[in-house]
PDB file of C-alpha atoms and ligand atoms in Angstrom:
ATOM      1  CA  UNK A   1      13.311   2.183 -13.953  1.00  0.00           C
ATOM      2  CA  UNK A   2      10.200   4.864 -13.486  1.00  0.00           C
ATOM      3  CA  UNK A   3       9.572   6.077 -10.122  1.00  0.00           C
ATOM      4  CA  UNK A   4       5.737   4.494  -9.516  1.00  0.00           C
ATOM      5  CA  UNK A   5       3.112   6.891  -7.879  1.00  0.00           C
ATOM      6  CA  UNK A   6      -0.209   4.820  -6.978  1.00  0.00           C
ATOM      7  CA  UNK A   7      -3.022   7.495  -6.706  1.00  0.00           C
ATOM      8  CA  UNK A   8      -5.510   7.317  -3.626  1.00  0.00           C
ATOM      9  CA  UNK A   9      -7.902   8.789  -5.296  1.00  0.00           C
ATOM     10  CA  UNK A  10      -8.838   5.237  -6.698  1.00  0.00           C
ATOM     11  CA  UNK A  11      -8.237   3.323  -3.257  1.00  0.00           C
ATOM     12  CA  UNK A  12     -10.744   1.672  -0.964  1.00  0.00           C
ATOM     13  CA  UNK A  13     -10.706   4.385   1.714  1.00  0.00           C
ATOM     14  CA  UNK A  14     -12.094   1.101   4.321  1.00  0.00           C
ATOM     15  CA  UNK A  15      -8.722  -0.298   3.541  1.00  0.00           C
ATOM     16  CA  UNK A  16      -6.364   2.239   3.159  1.00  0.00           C
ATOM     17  CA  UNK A  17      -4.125   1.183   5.705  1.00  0.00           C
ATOM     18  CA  UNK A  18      -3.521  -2.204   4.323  1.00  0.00           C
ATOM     19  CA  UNK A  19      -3.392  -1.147   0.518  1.00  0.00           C
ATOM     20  CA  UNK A  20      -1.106   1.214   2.012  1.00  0.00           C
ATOM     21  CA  UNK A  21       1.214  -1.592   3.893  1.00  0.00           C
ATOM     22  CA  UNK A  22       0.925  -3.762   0.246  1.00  0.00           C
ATOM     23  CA  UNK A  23       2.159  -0.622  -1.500  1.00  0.00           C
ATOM     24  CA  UNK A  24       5.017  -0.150   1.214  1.00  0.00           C
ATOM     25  CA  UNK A  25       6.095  -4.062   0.422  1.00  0.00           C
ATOM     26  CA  UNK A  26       6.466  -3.064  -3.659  1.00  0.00           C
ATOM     27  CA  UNK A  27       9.153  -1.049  -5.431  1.00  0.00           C
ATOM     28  CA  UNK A  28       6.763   2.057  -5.392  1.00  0.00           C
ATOM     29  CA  UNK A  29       8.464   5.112  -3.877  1.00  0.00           C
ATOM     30  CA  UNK A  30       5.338   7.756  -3.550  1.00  0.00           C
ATOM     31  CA  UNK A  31       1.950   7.542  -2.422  1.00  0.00           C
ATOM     32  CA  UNK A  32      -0.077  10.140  -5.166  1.00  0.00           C
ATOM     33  CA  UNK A  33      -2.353  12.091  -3.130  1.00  0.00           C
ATOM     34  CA  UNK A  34      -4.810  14.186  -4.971  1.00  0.00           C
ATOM     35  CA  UNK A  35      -6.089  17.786  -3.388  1.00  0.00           C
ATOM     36  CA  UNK A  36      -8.973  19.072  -5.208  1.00  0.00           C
ATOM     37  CA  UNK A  37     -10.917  22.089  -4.058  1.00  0.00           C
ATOM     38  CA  UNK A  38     -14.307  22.105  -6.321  1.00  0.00           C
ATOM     39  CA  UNK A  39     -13.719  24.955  -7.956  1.00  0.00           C
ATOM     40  CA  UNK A  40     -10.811  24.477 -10.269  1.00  0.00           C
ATOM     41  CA  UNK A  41     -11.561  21.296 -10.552  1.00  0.00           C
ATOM     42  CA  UNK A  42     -14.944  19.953 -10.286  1.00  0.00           C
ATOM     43  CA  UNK A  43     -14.473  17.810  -7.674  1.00  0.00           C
ATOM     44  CA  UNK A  44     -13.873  17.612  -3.882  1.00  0.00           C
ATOM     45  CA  UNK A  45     -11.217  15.213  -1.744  1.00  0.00           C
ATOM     46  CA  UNK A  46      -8.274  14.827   0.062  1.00  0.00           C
ATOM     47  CA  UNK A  47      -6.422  17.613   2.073  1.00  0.00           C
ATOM     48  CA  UNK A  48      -4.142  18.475   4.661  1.00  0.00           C
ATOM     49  CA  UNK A  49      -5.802  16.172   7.421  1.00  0.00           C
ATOM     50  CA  UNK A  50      -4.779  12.900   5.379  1.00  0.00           C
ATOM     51  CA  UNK A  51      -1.269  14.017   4.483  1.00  0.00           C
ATOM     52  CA  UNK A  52      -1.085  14.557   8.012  1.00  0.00           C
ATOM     53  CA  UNK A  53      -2.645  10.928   9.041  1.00  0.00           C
ATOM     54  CA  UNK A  54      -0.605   9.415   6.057  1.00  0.00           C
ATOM     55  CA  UNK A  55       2.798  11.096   7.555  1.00  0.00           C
ATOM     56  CA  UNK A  56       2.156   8.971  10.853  1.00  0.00           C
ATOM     57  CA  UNK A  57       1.860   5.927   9.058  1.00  0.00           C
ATOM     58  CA  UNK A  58       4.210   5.582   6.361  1.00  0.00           C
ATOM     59  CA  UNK A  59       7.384   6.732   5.212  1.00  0.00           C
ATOM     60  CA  UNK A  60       6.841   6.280   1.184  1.00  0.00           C
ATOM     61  CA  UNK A  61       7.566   9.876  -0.606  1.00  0.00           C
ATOM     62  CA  UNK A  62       4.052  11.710  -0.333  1.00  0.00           C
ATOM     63  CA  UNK A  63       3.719  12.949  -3.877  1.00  0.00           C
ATOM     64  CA  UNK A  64       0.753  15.856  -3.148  1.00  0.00           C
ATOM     65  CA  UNK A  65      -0.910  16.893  -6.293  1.00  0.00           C
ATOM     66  CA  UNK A  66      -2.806  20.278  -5.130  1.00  0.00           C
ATOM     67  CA  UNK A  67      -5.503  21.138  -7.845  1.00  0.00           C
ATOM     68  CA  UNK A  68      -7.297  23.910  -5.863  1.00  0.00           C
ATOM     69  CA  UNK A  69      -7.522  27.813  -7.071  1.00  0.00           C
ATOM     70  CA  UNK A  70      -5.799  30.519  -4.998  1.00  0.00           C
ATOM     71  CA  UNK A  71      -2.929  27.611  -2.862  1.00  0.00           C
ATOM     72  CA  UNK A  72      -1.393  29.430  -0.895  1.00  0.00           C
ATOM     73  CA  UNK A  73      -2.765  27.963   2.141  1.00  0.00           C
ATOM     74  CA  UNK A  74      -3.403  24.624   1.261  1.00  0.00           C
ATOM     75  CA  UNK A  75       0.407  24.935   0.047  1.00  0.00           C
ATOM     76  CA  UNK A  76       1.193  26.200   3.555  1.00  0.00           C
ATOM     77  CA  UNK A  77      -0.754  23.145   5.238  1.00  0.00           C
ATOM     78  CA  UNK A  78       0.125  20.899   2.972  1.00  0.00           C
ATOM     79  CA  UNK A  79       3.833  21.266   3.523  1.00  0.00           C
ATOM     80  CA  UNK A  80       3.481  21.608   7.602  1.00  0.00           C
ATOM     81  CA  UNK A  81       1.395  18.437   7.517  1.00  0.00           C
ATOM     82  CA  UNK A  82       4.163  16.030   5.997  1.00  0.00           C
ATOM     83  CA  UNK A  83       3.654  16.603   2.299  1.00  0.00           C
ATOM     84  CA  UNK A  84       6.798  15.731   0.654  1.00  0.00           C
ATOM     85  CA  UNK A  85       6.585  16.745  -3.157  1.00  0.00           C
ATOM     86  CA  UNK A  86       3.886  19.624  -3.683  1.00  0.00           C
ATOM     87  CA  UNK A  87       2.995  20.036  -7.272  1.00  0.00           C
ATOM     88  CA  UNK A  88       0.318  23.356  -8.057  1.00  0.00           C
ATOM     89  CA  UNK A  89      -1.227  24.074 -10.837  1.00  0.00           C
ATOM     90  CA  UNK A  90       0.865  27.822 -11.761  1.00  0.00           C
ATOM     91  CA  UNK A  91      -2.423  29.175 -13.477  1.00  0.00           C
ATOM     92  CA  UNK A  92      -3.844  28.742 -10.376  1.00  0.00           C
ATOM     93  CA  UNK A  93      -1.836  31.301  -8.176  1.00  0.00           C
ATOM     94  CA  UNK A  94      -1.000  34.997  -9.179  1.00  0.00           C
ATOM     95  CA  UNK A  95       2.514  34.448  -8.182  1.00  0.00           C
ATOM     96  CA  UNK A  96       3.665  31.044  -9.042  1.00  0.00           C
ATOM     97  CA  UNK A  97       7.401  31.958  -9.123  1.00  0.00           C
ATOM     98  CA  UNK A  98       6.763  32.854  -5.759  1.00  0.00           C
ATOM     99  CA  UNK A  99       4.836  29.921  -5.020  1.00  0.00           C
ATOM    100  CA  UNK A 100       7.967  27.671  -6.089  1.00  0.00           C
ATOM    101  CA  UNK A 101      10.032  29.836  -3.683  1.00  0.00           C
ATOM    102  CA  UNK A 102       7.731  29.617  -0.766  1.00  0.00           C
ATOM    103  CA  UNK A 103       7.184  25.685  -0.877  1.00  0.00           C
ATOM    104  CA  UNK A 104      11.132  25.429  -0.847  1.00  0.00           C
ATOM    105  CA  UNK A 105      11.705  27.621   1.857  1.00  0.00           C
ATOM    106  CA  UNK A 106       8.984  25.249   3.594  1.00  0.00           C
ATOM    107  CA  UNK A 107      11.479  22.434   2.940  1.00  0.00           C
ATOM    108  CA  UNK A 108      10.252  20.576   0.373  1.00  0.00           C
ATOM    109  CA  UNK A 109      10.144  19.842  -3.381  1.00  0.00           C
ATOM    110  CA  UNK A 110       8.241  22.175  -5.445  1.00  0.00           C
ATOM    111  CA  UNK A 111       6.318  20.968  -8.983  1.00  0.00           C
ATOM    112  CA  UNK A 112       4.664  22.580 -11.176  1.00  0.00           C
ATOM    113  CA  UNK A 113       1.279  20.720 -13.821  1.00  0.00           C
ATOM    114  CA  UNK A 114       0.396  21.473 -17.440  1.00  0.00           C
ATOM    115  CA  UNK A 115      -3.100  20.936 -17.966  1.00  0.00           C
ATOM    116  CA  UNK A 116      -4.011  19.607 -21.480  1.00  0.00           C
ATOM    117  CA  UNK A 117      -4.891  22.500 -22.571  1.00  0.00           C
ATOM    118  CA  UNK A 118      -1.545  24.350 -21.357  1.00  0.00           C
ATOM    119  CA  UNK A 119       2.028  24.900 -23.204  1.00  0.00           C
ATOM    120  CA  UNK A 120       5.041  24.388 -21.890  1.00  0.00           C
ATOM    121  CA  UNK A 121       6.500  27.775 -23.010  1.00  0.00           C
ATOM    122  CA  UNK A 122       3.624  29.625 -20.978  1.00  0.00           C
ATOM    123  CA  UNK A 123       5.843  28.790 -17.673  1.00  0.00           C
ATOM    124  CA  UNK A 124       8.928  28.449 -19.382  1.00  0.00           C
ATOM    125  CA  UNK A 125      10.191  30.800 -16.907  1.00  0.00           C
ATOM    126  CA  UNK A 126       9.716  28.564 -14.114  1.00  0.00           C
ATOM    127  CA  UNK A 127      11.318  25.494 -15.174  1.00  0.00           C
ATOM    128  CA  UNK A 128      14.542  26.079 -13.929  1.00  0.00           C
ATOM    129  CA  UNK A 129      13.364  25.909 -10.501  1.00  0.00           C
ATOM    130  CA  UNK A 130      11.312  23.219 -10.640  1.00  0.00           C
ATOM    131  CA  UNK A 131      11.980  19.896  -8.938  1.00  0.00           C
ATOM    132  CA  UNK A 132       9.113  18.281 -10.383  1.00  0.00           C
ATOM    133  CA  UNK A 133       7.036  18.665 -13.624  1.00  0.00           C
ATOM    134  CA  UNK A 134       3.718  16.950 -14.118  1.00  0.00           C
ATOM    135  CA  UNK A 135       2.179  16.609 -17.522  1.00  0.00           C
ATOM    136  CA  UNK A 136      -1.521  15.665 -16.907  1.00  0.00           C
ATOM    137  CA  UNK A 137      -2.404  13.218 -19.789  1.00  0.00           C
ATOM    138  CA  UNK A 138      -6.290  13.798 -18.448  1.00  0.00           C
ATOM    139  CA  UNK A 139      -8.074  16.704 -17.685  1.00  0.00           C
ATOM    140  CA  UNK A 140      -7.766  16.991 -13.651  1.00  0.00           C
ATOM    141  CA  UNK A 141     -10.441  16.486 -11.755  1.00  0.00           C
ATOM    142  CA  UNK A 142     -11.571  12.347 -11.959  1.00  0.00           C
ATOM    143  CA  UNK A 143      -9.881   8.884 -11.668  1.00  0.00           C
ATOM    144  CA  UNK A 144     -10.594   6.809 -14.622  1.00  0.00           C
ATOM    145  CA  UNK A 145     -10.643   8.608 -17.236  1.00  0.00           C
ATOM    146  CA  UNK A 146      -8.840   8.009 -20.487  1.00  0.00           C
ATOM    147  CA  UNK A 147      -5.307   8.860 -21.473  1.00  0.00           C
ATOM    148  CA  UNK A 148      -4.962  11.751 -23.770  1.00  0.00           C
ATOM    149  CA  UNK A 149      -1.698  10.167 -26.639  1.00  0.00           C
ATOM    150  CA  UNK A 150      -1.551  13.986 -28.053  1.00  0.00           C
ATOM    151  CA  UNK A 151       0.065  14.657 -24.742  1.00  0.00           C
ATOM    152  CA  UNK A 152       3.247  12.169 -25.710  1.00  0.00           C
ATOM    153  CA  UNK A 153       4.742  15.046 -27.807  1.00  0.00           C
ATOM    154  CA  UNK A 154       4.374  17.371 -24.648  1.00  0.00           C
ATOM    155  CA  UNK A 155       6.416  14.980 -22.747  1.00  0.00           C
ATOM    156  CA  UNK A 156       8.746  14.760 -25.464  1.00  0.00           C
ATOM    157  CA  UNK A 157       9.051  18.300 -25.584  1.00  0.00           C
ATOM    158  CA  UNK A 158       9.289  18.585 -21.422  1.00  0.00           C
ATOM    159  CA  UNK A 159      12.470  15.929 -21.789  1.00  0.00           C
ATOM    160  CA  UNK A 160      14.102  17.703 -24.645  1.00  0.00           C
ATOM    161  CA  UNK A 161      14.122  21.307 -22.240  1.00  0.00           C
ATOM    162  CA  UNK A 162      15.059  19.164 -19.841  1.00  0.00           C
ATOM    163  CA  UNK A 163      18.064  17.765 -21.270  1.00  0.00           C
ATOM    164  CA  UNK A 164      19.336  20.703 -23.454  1.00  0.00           C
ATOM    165  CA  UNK A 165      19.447  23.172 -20.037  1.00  0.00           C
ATOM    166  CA  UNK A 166      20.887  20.008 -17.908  1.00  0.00           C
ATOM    167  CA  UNK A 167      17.785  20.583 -15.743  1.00  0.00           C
ATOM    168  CA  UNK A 168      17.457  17.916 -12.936  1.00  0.00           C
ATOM    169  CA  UNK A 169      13.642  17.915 -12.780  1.00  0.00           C
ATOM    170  CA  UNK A 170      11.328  15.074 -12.690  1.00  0.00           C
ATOM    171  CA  UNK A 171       8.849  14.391 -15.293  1.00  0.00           C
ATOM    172  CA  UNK A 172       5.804  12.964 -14.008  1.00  0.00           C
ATOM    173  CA  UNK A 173       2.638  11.826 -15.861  1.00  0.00           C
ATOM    174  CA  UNK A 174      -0.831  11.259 -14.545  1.00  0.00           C
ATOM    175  CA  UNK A 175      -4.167  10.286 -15.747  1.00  0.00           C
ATOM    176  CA  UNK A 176      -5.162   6.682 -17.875  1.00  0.00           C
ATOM    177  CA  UNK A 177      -1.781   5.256 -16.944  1.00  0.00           C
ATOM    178  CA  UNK A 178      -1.619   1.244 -17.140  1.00  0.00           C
ATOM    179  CA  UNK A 179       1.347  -0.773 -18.565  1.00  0.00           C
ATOM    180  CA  UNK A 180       1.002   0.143 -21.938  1.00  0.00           C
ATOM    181  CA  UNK A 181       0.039   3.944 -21.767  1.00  0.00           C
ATOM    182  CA  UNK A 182       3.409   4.153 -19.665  1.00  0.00           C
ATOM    183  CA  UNK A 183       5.218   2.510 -21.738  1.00  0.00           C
ATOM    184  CA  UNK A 184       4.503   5.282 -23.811  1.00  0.00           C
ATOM    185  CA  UNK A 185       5.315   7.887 -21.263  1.00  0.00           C
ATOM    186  CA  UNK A 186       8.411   6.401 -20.721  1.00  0.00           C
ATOM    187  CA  UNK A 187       9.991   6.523 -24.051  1.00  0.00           C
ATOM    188  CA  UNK A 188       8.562   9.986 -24.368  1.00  0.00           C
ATOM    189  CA  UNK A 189      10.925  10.577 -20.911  1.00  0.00           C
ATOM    190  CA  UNK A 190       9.123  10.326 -18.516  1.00  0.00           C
ATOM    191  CA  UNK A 191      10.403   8.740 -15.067  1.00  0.00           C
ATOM    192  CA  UNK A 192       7.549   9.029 -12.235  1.00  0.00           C
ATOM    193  CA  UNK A 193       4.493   7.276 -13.280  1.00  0.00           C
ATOM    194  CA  UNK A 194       1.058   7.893 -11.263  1.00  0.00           C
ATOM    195  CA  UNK A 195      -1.545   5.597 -11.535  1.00  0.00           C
ATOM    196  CA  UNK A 196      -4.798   5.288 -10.001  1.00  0.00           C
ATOM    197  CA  UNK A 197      -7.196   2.601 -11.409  1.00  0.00           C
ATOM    198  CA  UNK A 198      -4.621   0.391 -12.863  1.00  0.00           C
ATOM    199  CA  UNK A 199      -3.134   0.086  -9.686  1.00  0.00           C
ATOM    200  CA  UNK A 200      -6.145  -0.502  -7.526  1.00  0.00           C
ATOM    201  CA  UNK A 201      -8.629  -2.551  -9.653  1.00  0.00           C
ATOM    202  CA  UNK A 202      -5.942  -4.693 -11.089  1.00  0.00           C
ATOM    203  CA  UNK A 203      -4.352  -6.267  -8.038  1.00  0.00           C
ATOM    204  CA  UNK A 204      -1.801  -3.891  -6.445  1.00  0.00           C
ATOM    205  CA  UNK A 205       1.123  -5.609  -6.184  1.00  0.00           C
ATOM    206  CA  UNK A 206       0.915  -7.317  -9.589  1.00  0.00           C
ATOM    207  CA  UNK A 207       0.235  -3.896 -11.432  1.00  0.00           C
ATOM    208  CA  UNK A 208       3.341  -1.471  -9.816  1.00  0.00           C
ATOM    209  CA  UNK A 209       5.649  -4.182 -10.483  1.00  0.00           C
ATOM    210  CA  UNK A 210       4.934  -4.093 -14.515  1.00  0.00           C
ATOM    211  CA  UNK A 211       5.285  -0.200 -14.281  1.00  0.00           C
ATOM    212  CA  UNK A 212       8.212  -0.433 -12.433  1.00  0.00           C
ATOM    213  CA  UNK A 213       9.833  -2.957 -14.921  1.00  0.00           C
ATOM    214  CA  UNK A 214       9.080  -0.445 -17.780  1.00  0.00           C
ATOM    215  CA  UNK A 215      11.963   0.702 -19.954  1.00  0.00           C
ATOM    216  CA  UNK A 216      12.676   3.318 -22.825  1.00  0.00           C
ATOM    217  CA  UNK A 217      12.730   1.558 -26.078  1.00  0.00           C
TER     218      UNK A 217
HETATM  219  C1  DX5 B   1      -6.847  13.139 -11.786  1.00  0.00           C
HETATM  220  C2  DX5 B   1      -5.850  12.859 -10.721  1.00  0.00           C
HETATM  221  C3  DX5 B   1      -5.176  11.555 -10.844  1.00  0.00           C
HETATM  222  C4  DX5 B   1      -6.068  10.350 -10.778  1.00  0.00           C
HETATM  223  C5  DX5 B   1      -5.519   9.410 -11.810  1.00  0.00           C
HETATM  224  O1  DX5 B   1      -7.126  14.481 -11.807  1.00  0.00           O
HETATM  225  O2  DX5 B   1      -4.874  13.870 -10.702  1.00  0.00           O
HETATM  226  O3  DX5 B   1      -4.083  11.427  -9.938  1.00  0.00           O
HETATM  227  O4  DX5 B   1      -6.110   9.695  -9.541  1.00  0.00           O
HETATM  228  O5  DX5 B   1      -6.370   8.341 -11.931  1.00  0.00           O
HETATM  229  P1  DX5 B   1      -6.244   7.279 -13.103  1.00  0.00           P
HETATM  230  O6  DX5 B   1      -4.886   6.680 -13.012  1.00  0.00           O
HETATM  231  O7  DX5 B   1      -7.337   6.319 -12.808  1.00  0.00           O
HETATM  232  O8  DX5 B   1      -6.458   8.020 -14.389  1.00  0.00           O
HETATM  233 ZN1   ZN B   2      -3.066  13.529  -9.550  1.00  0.00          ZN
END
């Protein structure tokens, strides 16, 4: 059964607290909350502030995915704010090793995300630290946009490292996720599902439950 992630990027921010008290009463672990700087990605949204107002309010995982260049500090903030999960981009930071070292000593989980356009074996190196690995099946940056199927054999390939080193990382997937796209993901291997727009423009409750219910066939 896949850990399900419901992105705030796609929620109405004049009801957050309720969406957020609907997603509480489903089998959805983590609340997705997307960081996004403007400048690696071309967008700007969330930070520290509303980890820090989410922390106060809920106790669902908070699954942060930072998409800003240089991280360091949002890292930092991120972590002291009540982030639980912080997942960078490693072509982002000079030092990503580093990175992975620093948000553990911090306390928390550390994950690293392949942009479509990046291979696995270009942070090989980092994968056995990793407690998290996020394959973006979009290009970050926008809700809504539409899953990319030549990232199923990336997946694939993530759960096959995975398996022959006995790593214990996640795999998480993000971008154009609805019940049949993660169905996909799924048998690929993948076992934390984020989804934005499915969740929140198809009736909340309704939507996590058939992601949750999701098996490998
Ligand atoms: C995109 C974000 C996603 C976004 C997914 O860069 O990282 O988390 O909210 O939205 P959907 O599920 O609508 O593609
Ligand atoms: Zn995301």
């Amino acid at each position: 059964m896949p850990v399900v992630a419901p992105s705030l990027l796609s929620a109405d921010l004049f009801q957050l607290g309720n969406q957020i008290e609907q997603i509480a009463a489903t089998t959805a672990e983590y609340l997705h909350v997307d960081i996004m700087d403007g400048h690696y990605v071309p967008n700007i949204n969330f930070g520290d502030k509303i980890v820090g107002e989410l922390r106060q309010h809920t106790e669902l995982t908070l699954d942060c995915h930072i998409m800003v260049d240089q991280p360091e500090q949002v890292i930092h903030d991120v972590a002291v704010a009540g982030g639980d999960i912080l997942t960078f981009h490693p072509e982002t930071s000079d030092h990503p090793y580093r990175q992975i070292q620093e948000i553990h000593r911090l306390g928390k989980k550390a994950g690293i995300a392949f942009d479509p356009g990046t291979a696995i074996s270009t942070y090989a190196d980092l994968l056995p630290i990793v407690d998290q690995v996020l394959v973006m099946t979009v290009s970050p940056g926008f809700g809504g946009q539409k899953f990319l199927p030549e990232m199923l054999n990336k997946i694939a390939q993530v759960k096959r490292i995975q398996q022959a080193n006995q790593y214990q990382f996640d795999i998480e997937v993000d971008g154009g996720i609805n019940d049949q796209t993660g169905q996909q993901c799924v048998n690929a291997g993948a076992n934390v599902l984020v989804a934005g727009s499915y969740v929140f423009k198809n009736g909340i409750t309704p939507a996590i439950m058939a992601l949750s219910q999701l098996q490998q066939e």
